[in-house]
PDB file of C-alpha atoms and ligand atoms in Angstrom:
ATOM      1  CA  UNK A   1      28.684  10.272 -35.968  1.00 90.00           C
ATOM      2  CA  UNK A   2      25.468  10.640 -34.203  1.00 97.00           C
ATOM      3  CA  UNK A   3      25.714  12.190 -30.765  1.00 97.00           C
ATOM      4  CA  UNK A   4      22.934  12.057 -27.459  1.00 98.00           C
ATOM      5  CA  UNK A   5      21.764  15.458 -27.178  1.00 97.00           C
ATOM      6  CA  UNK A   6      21.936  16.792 -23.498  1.00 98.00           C
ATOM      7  CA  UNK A   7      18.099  17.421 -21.671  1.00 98.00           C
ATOM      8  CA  UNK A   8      17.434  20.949 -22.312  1.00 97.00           C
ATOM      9  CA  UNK A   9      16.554  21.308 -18.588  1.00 98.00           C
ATOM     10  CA  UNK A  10      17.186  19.151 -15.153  1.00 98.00           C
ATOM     11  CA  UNK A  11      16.516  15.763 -14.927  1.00 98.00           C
ATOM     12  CA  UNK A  12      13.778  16.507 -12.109  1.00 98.00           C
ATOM     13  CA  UNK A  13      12.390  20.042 -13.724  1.00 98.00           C
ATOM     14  CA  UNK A  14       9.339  17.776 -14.779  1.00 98.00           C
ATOM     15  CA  UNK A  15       8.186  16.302 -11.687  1.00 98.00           C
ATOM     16  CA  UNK A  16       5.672  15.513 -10.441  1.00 98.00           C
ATOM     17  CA  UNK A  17       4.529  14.967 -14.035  1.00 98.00           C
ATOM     18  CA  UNK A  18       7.835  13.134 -15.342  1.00 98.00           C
ATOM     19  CA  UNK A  19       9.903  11.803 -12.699  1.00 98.00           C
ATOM     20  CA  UNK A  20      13.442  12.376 -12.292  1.00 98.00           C
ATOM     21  CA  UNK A  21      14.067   8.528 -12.731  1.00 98.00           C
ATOM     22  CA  UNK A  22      12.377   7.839 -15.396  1.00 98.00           C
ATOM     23  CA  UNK A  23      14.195  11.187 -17.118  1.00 98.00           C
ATOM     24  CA  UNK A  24      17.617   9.201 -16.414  1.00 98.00           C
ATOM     25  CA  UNK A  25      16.615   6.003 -17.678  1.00 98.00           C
ATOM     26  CA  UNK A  26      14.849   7.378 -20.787  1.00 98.00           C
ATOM     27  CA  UNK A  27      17.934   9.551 -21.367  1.00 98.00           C
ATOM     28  CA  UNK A  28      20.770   8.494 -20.500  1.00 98.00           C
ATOM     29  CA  UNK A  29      19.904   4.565 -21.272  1.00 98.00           C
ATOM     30  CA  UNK A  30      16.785   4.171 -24.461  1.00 98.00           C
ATOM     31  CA  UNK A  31      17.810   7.264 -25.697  1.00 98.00           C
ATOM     32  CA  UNK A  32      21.472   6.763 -25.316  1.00 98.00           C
ATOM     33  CA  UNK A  33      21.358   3.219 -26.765  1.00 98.00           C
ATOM     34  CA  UNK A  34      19.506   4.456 -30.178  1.00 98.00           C
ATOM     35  CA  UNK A  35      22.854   6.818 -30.392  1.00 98.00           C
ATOM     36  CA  UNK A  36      25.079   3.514 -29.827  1.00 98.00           C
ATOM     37  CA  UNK A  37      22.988   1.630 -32.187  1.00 98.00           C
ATOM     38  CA  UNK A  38      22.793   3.675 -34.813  1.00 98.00           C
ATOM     39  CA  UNK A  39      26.765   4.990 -34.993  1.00 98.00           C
ATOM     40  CA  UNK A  40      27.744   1.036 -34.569  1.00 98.00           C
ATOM     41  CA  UNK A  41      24.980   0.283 -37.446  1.00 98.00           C
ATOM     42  CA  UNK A  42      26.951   2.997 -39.950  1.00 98.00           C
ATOM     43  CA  UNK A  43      30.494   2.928 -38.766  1.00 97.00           C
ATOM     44  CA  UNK A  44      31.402   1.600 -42.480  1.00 95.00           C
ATOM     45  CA  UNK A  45      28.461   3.548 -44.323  1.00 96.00           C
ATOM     46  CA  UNK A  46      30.307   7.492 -44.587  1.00 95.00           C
ATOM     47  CA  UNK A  47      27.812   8.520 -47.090  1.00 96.00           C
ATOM     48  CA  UNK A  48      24.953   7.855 -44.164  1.00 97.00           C
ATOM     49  CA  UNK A  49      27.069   8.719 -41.384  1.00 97.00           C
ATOM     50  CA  UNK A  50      27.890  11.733 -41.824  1.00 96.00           C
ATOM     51  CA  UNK A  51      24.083  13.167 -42.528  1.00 97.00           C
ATOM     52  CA  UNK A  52      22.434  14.915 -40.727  1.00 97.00           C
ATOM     53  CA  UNK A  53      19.682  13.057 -38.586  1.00 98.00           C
ATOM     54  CA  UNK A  54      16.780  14.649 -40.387  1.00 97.00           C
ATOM     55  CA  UNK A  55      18.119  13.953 -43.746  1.00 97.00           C
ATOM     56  CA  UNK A  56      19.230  10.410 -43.067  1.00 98.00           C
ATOM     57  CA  UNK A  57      15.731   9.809 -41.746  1.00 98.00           C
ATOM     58  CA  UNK A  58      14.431  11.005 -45.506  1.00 97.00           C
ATOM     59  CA  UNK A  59      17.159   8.385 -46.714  1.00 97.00           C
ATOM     60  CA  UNK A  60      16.036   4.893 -45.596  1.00 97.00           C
ATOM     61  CA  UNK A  61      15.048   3.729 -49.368  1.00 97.00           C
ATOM     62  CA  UNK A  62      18.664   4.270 -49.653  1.00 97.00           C
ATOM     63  CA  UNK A  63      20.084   2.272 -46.958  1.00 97.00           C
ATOM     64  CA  UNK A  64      21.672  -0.757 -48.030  1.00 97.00           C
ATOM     65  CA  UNK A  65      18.566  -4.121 -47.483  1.00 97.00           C
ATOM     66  CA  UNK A  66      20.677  -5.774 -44.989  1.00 97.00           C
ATOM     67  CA  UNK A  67      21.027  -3.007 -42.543  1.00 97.00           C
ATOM     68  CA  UNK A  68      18.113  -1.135 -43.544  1.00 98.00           C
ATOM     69  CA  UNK A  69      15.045  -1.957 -40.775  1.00 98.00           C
ATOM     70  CA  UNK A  70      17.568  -1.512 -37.685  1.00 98.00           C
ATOM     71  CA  UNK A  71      18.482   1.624 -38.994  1.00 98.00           C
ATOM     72  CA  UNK A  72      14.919   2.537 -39.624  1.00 98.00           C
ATOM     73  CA  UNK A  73      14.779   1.478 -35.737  1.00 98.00           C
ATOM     74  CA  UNK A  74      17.604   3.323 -34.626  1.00 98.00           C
ATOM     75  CA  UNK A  75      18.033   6.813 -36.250  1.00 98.00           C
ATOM     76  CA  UNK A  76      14.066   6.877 -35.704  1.00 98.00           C
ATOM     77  CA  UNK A  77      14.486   6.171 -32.020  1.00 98.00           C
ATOM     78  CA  UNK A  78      17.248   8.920 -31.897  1.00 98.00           C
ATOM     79  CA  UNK A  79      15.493  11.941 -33.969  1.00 98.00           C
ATOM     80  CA  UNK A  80      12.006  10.988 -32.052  1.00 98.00           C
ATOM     81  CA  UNK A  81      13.312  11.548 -28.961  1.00 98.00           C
ATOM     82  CA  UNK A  82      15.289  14.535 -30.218  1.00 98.00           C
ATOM     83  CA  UNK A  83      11.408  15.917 -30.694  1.00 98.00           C
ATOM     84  CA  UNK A  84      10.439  14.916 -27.451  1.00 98.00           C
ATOM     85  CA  UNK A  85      13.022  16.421 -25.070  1.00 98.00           C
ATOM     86  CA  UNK A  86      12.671  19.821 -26.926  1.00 98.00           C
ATOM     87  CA  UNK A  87       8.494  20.324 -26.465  1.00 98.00           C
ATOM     88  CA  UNK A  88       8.448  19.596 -22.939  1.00 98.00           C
ATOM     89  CA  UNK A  89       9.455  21.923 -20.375  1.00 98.00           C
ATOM     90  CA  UNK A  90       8.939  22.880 -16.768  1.00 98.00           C
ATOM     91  CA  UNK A  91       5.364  23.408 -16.040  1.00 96.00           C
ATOM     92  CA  UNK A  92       4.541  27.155 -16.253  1.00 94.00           C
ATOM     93  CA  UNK A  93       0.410  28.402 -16.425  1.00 91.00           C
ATOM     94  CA  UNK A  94       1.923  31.164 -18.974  1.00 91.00           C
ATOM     95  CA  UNK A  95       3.453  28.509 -21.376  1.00 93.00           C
ATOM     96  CA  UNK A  96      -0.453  28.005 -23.430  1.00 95.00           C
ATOM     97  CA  UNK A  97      -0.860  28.269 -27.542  1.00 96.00           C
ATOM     98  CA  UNK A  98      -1.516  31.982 -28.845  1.00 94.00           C
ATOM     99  CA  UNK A  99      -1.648  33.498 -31.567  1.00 95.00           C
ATOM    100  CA  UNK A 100      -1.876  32.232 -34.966  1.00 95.00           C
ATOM    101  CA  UNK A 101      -0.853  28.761 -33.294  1.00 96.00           C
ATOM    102  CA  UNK A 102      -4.572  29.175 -31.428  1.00 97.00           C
ATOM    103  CA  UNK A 103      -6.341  29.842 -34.291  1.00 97.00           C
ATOM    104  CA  UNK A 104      -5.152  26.556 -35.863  1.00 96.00           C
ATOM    105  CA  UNK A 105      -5.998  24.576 -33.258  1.00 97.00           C
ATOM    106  CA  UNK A 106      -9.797  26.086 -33.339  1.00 97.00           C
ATOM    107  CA  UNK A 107     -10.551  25.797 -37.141  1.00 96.00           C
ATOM    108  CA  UNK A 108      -9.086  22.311 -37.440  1.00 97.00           C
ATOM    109  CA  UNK A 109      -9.734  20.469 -34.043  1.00 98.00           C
ATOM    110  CA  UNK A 110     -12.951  22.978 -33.192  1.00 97.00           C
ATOM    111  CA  UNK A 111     -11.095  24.512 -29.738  1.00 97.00           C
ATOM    112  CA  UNK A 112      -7.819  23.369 -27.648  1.00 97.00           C
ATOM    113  CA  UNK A 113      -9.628  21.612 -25.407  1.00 97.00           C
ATOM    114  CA  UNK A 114     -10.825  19.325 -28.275  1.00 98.00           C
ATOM    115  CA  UNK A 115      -7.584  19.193 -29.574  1.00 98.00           C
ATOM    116  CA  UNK A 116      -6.276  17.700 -26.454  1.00 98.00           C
ATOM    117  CA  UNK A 117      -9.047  15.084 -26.439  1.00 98.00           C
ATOM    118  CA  UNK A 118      -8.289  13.832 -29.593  1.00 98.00           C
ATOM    119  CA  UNK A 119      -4.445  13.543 -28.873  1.00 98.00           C
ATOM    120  CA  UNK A 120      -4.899  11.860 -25.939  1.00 98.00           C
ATOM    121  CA  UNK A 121      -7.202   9.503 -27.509  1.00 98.00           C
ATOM    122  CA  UNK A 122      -5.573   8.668 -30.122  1.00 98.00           C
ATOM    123  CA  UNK A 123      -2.204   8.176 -27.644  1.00 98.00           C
ATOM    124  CA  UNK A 124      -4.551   5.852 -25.583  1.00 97.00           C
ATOM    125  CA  UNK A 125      -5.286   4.098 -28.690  1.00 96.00           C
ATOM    126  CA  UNK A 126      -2.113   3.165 -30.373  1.00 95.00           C
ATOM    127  CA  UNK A 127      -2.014  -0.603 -29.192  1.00 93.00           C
ATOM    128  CA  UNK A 128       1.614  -1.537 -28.560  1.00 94.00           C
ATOM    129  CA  UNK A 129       4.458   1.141 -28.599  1.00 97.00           C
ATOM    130  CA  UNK A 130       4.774   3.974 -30.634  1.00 98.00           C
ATOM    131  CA  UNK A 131       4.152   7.884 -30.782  1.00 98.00           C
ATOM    132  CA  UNK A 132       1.846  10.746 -31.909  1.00 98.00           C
ATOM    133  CA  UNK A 133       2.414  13.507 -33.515  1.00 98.00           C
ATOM    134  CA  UNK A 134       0.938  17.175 -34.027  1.00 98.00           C
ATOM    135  CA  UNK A 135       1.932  17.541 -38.147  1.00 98.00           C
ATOM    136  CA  UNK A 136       1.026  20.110 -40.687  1.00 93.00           C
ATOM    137  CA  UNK A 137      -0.230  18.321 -44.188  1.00 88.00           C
ATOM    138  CA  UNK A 138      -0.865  20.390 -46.525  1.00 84.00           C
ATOM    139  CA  UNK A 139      -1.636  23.292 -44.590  1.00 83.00           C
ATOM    140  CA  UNK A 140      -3.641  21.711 -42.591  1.00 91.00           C
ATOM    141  CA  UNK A 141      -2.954  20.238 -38.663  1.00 97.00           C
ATOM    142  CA  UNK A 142      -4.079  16.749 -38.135  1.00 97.00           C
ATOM    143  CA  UNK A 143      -2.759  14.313 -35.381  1.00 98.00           C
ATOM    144  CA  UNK A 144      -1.585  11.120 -36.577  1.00 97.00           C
ATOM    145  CA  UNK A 145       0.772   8.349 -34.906  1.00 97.00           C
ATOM    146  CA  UNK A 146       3.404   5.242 -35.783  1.00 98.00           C
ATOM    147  CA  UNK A 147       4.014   2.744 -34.453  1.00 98.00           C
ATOM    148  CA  UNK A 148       7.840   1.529 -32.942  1.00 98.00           C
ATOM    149  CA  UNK A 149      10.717   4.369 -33.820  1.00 98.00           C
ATOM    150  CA  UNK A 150       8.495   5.014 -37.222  1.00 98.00           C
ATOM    151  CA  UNK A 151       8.633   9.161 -37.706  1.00 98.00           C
ATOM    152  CA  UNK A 152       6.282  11.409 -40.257  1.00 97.00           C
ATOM    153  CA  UNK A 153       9.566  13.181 -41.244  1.00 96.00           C
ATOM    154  CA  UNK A 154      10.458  10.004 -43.212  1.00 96.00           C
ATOM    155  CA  UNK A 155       7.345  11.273 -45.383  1.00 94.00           C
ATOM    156  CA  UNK A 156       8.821  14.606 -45.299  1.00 92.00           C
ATOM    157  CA  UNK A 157       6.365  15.964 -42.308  1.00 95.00           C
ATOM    158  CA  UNK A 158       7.858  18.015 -39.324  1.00 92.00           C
ATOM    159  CA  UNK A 159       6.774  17.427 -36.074  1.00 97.00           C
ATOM    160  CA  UNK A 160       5.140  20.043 -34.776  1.00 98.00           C
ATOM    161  CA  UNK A 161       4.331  18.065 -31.100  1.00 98.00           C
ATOM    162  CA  UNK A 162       5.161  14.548 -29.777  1.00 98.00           C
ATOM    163  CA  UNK A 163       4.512  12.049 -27.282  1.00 98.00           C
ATOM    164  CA  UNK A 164       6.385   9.006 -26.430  1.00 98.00           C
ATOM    165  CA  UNK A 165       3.648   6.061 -25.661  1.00 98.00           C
ATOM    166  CA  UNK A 166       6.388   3.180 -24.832  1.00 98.00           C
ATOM    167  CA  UNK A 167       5.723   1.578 -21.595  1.00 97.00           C
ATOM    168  CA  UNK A 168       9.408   2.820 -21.034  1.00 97.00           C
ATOM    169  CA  UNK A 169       8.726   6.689 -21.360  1.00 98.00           C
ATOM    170  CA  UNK A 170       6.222   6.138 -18.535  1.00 97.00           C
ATOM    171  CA  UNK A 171       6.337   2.684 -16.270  1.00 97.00           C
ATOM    172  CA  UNK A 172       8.639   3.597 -13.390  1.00 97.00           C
ATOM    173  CA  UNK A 173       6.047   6.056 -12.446  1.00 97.00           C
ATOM    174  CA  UNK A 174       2.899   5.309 -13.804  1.00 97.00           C
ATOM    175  CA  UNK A 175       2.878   1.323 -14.559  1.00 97.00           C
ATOM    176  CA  UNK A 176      -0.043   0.123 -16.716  1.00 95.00           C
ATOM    177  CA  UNK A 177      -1.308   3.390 -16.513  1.00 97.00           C
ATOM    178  CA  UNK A 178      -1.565   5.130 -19.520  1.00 97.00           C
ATOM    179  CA  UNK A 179      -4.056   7.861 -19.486  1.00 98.00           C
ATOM    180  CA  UNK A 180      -2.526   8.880 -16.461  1.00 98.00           C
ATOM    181  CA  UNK A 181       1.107   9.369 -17.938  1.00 98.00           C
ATOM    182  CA  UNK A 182      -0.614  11.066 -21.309  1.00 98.00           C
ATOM    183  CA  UNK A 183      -2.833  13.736 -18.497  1.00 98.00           C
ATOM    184  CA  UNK A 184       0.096  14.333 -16.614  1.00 98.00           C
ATOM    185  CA  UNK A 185       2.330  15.260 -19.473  1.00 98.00           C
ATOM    186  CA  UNK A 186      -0.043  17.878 -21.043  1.00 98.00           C
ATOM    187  CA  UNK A 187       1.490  20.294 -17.717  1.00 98.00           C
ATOM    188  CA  UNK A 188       4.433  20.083 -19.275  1.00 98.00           C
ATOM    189  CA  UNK A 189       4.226  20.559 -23.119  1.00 98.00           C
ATOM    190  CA  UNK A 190       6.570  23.573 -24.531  1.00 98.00           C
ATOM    191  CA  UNK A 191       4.120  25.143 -26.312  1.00 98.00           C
ATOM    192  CA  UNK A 192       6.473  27.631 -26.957  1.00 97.00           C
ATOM    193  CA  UNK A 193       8.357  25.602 -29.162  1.00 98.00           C
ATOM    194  CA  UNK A 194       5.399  24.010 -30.645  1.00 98.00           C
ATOM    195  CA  UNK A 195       4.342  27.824 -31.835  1.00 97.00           C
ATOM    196  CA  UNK A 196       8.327  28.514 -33.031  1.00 97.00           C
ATOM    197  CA  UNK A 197       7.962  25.280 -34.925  1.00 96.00           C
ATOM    198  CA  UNK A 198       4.222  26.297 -36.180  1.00 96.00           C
ATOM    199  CA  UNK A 199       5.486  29.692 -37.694  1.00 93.00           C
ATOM    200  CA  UNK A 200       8.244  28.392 -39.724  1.00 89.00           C
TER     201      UNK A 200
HETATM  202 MN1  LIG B 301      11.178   6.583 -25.591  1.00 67.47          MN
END
């Protein structure tokens, strides 16, 4: 059985960025119904069940045809916002990439600055819902996205930073307004955990 993760912080510890509403729906309701979904979808598939999310998203060739898309759906809508919850945190001017983490950013996106440009193009891009991701391919970061509950770990990739771009992650607050959601929610990226993920 897949289970709904608690928010590793408050439900209001992201305002003003993230409001405390839109942290209960997102939660406790989208993210709470992918849970549902998903343990309903495999209650008489053991073998898939009892995987762990990660590996079960590296399993969907094996999934049998007739339940296969809404599990693609499903277990991608749980471990994506699994990502999500985890590399955000309370604003804090000392959480900023360092290190080795830094340097990465500079030789592959030519600064931080341009790194965050091309995210949050790219998230104003993607027409419809989906999310993008920081990855490492082959040694090398690039930003990609997908659309619906799609993840890059299905191609074996781990996430190294995400952002949700479905209306829902952002409407109560922000309505139509996307760029606004996407410069708001660069205060309150974990880069902390992006650099734990980046060094393993
Ligand atoms: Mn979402």
């Amino acid at each position: 059985m897949f289970t709904l993760p608690n928010l590793p912080y408050a439900y209001e510890a992201l305002e003003p960025y993230i409001d405390r509403e839109t942290m209960h729906f997102h939660h406790d309701k989208h993210h709470a119904t992918y849970v549902a979904n998903l343990n309903d979808l495999l209650k008489d598939q053991k073998e898939f069940a009892q995987m762990e999310i990660g590996q079960l998203v590296r399993s969907f060739n094996k999934i049998p045809e007739a339940i296969r898309q809404k599990v693609i759906n499903n277990a991608g809508g749980v471990i994506n916002h699994n990502h999500y919850w985890q590399l955000m945190s309370p604003k804090d001017e000392k959480n900023q990439p360092q290190g080795k983490l830094l340097e990465a950013l500079n030789s592959a996106f030519g600064g931080l600055e341009k790194f965050q440009e091309n995210f949050s193009a790219k998230a104003l891009g993607r027409f419809g819902s989906g999310w993008i991701w920081l990855i490492a391919k082959d040694n090398k970061l690039e930003i990609v996205d997908t659309a619906n509950q799609d993840t890059p770990e299905s191609e074996g990739y781990k996430p190294l930073l995400t952002l949700d771009v479905w209306e829902h992650a952002y409407y109560l607050k922000y309505q139509n307004r996307r760029a606004d959601y996407i410069k708001a929610w660069w205060n309150v990226v974990n880069w902390k955990e992006v650099e734990k993920r980046f060094n393993r």
